[in-house]
């Protein structure tokens, strides 16, 4: 994980390995208390970690639910799920989730405070924590239409390493 560095999140209640070439978006704009956002230092990619209320949607449909919710929030004019797969506990640092789902998809959406819609690749990992009435989303947004150097991009492999490194240090955050 040399491209990643461990970072404490949500006041130290969670930890995650975050790309070293990222910057904390809270240094630039207000971020809700239930969210951590990191921006790529040299391109348009971003990573969000959201703690949200548990939704009573079963199996892989839970990941699709959040993808559709994100599409609605982004005012996406078109979206497509490319792949949904279960993530096994032995592949994650967090062991107290009931299940985890990875989703890859695309949306035509606007970025923060912009009007032009871009094709965005969405990679999402959903941790289900019904014992805390909580779901945790780790989302990477990668605009596909914006010209960026391919040398420094966050790949799906980097996203998977990062998202699977999420761990709960203090579960009282959910109380």
Coordinates of C-alpha atoms in Angstrom, one line a residue:
X1 CA 0.0 0.0 0.0
X2 CA 2.9 2.4 -0.8
X3 CA 0.5 4.6 -2.8
X4 CA -1.8 4.7 0.3
X5 CA -1.3 6.1 3.8
X6 CA -3.4 5.3 6.8
X7 CA -5.7 8.1 7.9
X8 CA -8.0 8.4 10.8
X9 CA -11.5 9.5 9.8
X10 CA -14.6 10.8 11.6
X11 CA -12.6 12.1 14.6
X12 CA -10.6 8.9 14.9
X13 CA -13.6 6.5 14.9
X14 CA -12.6 4.9 11.6
X15 CA -9.4 4.4 9.7
X16 CA -8.7 3.9 6.1
X17 CA -5.7 3.9 3.8
X18 CA -6.1 6.9 1.5
X19 CA -4.1 7.7 -1.6
X20 CA -1.0 9.8 -0.7
X21 CA -1.7 12.2 -3.6
X22 CA -5.1 13.3 -2.2
X23 CA -6.2 16.4 -0.4
X24 CA -8.9 16.7 2.2
X25 CA -11.8 18.5 0.7
X26 CA -12.8 19.9 4.0
X27 CA -9.9 22.3 3.7
X28 CA -11.6 23.8 0.6
X29 CA -15.3 23.6 1.3
X30 CA -17.8 22.5 4.0
X31 CA -18.4 18.8 4.2
X32 CA -21.3 17.2 6.2
X33 CA -20.4 15.5 9.4
X34 CA -21.4 12.1 8.1
X35 CA -19.0 12.4 5.1
X36 CA -15.2 12.5 4.4
X37 CA -14.2 13.7 0.9
X38 CA -10.7 13.5 -0.7
X39 CA -9.8 15.1 -4.0
X40 CA -7.0 13.9 -6.3
X41 CA -4.2 16.5 -6.2
X42 CA -3.8 16.7 -10.0
X43 CA -7.0 15.5 -11.7
X44 CA -10.7 15.5 -11.3
X45 CA -11.1 12.2 -9.3
X46 CA -12.6 12.2 -5.8
X47 CA -13.3 9.7 -3.0
X48 CA -16.1 10.0 -0.6
X49 CA -16.8 7.9 2.6
X50 CA -20.4 8.3 3.8
X51 CA -22.0 7.0 7.0
X52 CA -25.7 6.7 6.2
X53 CA -28.9 5.3 7.7
X54 CA -29.3 1.6 7.0
X55 CA -31.7 0.8 4.2
X56 CA -33.8 -2.3 4.3
X57 CA -32.8 -3.5 0.8
X58 CA -31.5 -7.0 0.4
X59 CA -28.4 -8.4 -1.3
X60 CA -26.8 -6.8 -4.3
X61 CA -29.9 -4.6 -4.7
X62 CA -28.6 -2.6 -1.7
X63 CA -25.6 -1.5 -3.8
X64 CA -27.9 -0.7 -6.8
X65 CA -30.1 1.3 -4.4
X66 CA -27.2 3.6 -3.4
X67 CA -26.0 3.9 -7.0
X68 CA -29.4 5.0 -8.1
X69 CA -29.6 7.4 -5.1
X70 CA -26.3 8.9 -6.0
X71 CA -27.5 9.3 -9.6
X72 CA -30.6 11.2 -8.3
X73 CA -28.4 13.4 -6.1
X74 CA -26.1 14.1 -9.1
X75 CA -29.1 14.8 -11.3
X76 CA -27.7 12.1 -13.6
X77 CA -29.4 12.1 -17.0
X78 CA -28.3 8.6 -17.8
X79 CA -26.7 5.9 -15.6
X80 CA -25.7 2.3 -16.1
X81 CA -24.6 -0.4 -13.6
X82 CA -21.7 -2.4 -15.2
X83 CA -21.0 -4.9 -12.4
X84 CA -22.1 -5.8 -8.9
X85 CA -20.3 -8.4 -6.8
X86 CA -20.2 -9.6 -3.2
X87 CA -17.0 -8.7 -1.2
X88 CA -16.1 -11.4 1.3
X89 CA -15.1 -10.5 4.8
X90 CA -11.7 -12.1 4.5
X91 CA -10.9 -9.5 1.8
X92 CA -11.7 -6.6 4.1
X93 CA -10.2 -5.1 7.3
X94 CA -13.6 -4.5 8.8
X95 CA -15.0 -7.8 10.1
X96 CA -18.3 -6.6 11.8
X97 CA -20.3 -5.9 8.7
X98 CA -23.1 -8.3 7.7
X99 CA -22.2 -8.1 4.1
X100 CA -20.3 -5.9 1.6
X101 CA -21.0 -5.2 -2.1
X102 CA -18.8 -3.7 -4.8
X103 CA -20.5 -1.9 -7.7
X104 CA -19.0 -0.3 -10.9
X105 CA -21.1 1.9 -13.0
X106 CA -21.3 5.1 -15.1
X107 CA -23.4 8.2 -14.8
X108 CA -23.8 11.4 -16.8
X109 CA -23.6 14.0 -14.0
X110 CA -22.3 17.4 -13.1
X111 CA -19.5 18.0 -10.7
X112 CA -19.7 20.2 -7.6
X113 CA -21.0 23.7 -8.7
X114 CA -20.7 22.9 -12.5
X115 CA -23.4 22.9 -15.1
X116 CA -21.9 20.7 -17.8
X117 CA -22.6 17.0 -17.5
X118 CA -19.7 14.6 -17.8
X119 CA -19.5 10.8 -18.1
X120 CA -18.4 9.7 -14.6
X121 CA -17.1 6.2 -13.7
X122 CA -18.4 5.3 -10.2
X123 CA -16.8 2.6 -8.1
X124 CA -18.7 2.0 -4.9
X125 CA -18.1 -0.4 -1.9
X126 CA -21.0 -0.7 0.5
X127 CA -20.6 -2.1 4.0
X128 CA -23.9 -3.2 5.7
X129 CA -24.0 -2.7 9.5
X130 CA -27.6 -3.4 10.5
X131 CA -26.6 -3.9 14.2
X132 CA -25.9 -0.1 14.2
X133 CA -28.7 0.8 11.7
X134 CA -25.9 2.0 9.5
X135 CA -24.5 1.6 6.0
X136 CA -21.1 2.9 5.0
X137 CA -20.3 3.8 1.4
X138 CA -16.9 4.3 -0.1
X139 CA -17.2 5.9 -3.5
X140 CA -14.7 6.9 -6.1
X141 CA -15.7 9.3 -8.9
X142 CA -13.6 9.3 -12.0
X143 CA -14.6 11.6 -14.9
X144 CA -14.0 9.8 -18.2
X145 CA -14.4 12.8 -20.5
X146 CA -11.8 15.0 -18.8
X147 CA -8.3 14.7 -20.2
X148 CA -5.9 13.7 -17.4
X149 CA -2.5 12.0 -17.3
X150 CA -2.9 8.3 -17.0
X151 CA 0.3 8.1 -14.9
X152 CA -1.2 9.5 -11.8
X153 CA -4.8 8.3 -11.8
X154 CA -6.4 6.3 -9.1
X155 CA -7.1 2.9 -10.6
X156 CA -9.8 0.4 -9.6
X157 CA -7.1 -1.7 -7.9
X158 CA -6.1 1.3 -5.8
X159 CA -9.8 1.9 -5.0
X160 CA -10.3 -1.7 -4.0
X161 CA -7.2 -1.6 -1.7
X162 CA -8.4 1.6 -0.1
X163 CA -12.0 0.6 0.3
X164 CA -11.2 -2.8 1.7
X165 CA -8.8 -1.2 4.3
X166 CA -11.7 0.7 6.0
X167 CA -11.9 -0.3 9.6
X168 CA -13.9 0.7 12.7
X169 CA -11.9 1.8 15.7
X170 CA -14.7 3.1 17.9
X171 CA -18.2 1.8 17.2
X172 CA -19.8 4.4 19.5
X173 CA -19.8 6.7 16.5
X174 CA -23.0 4.9 15.5
X175 CA -24.8 5.5 18.7

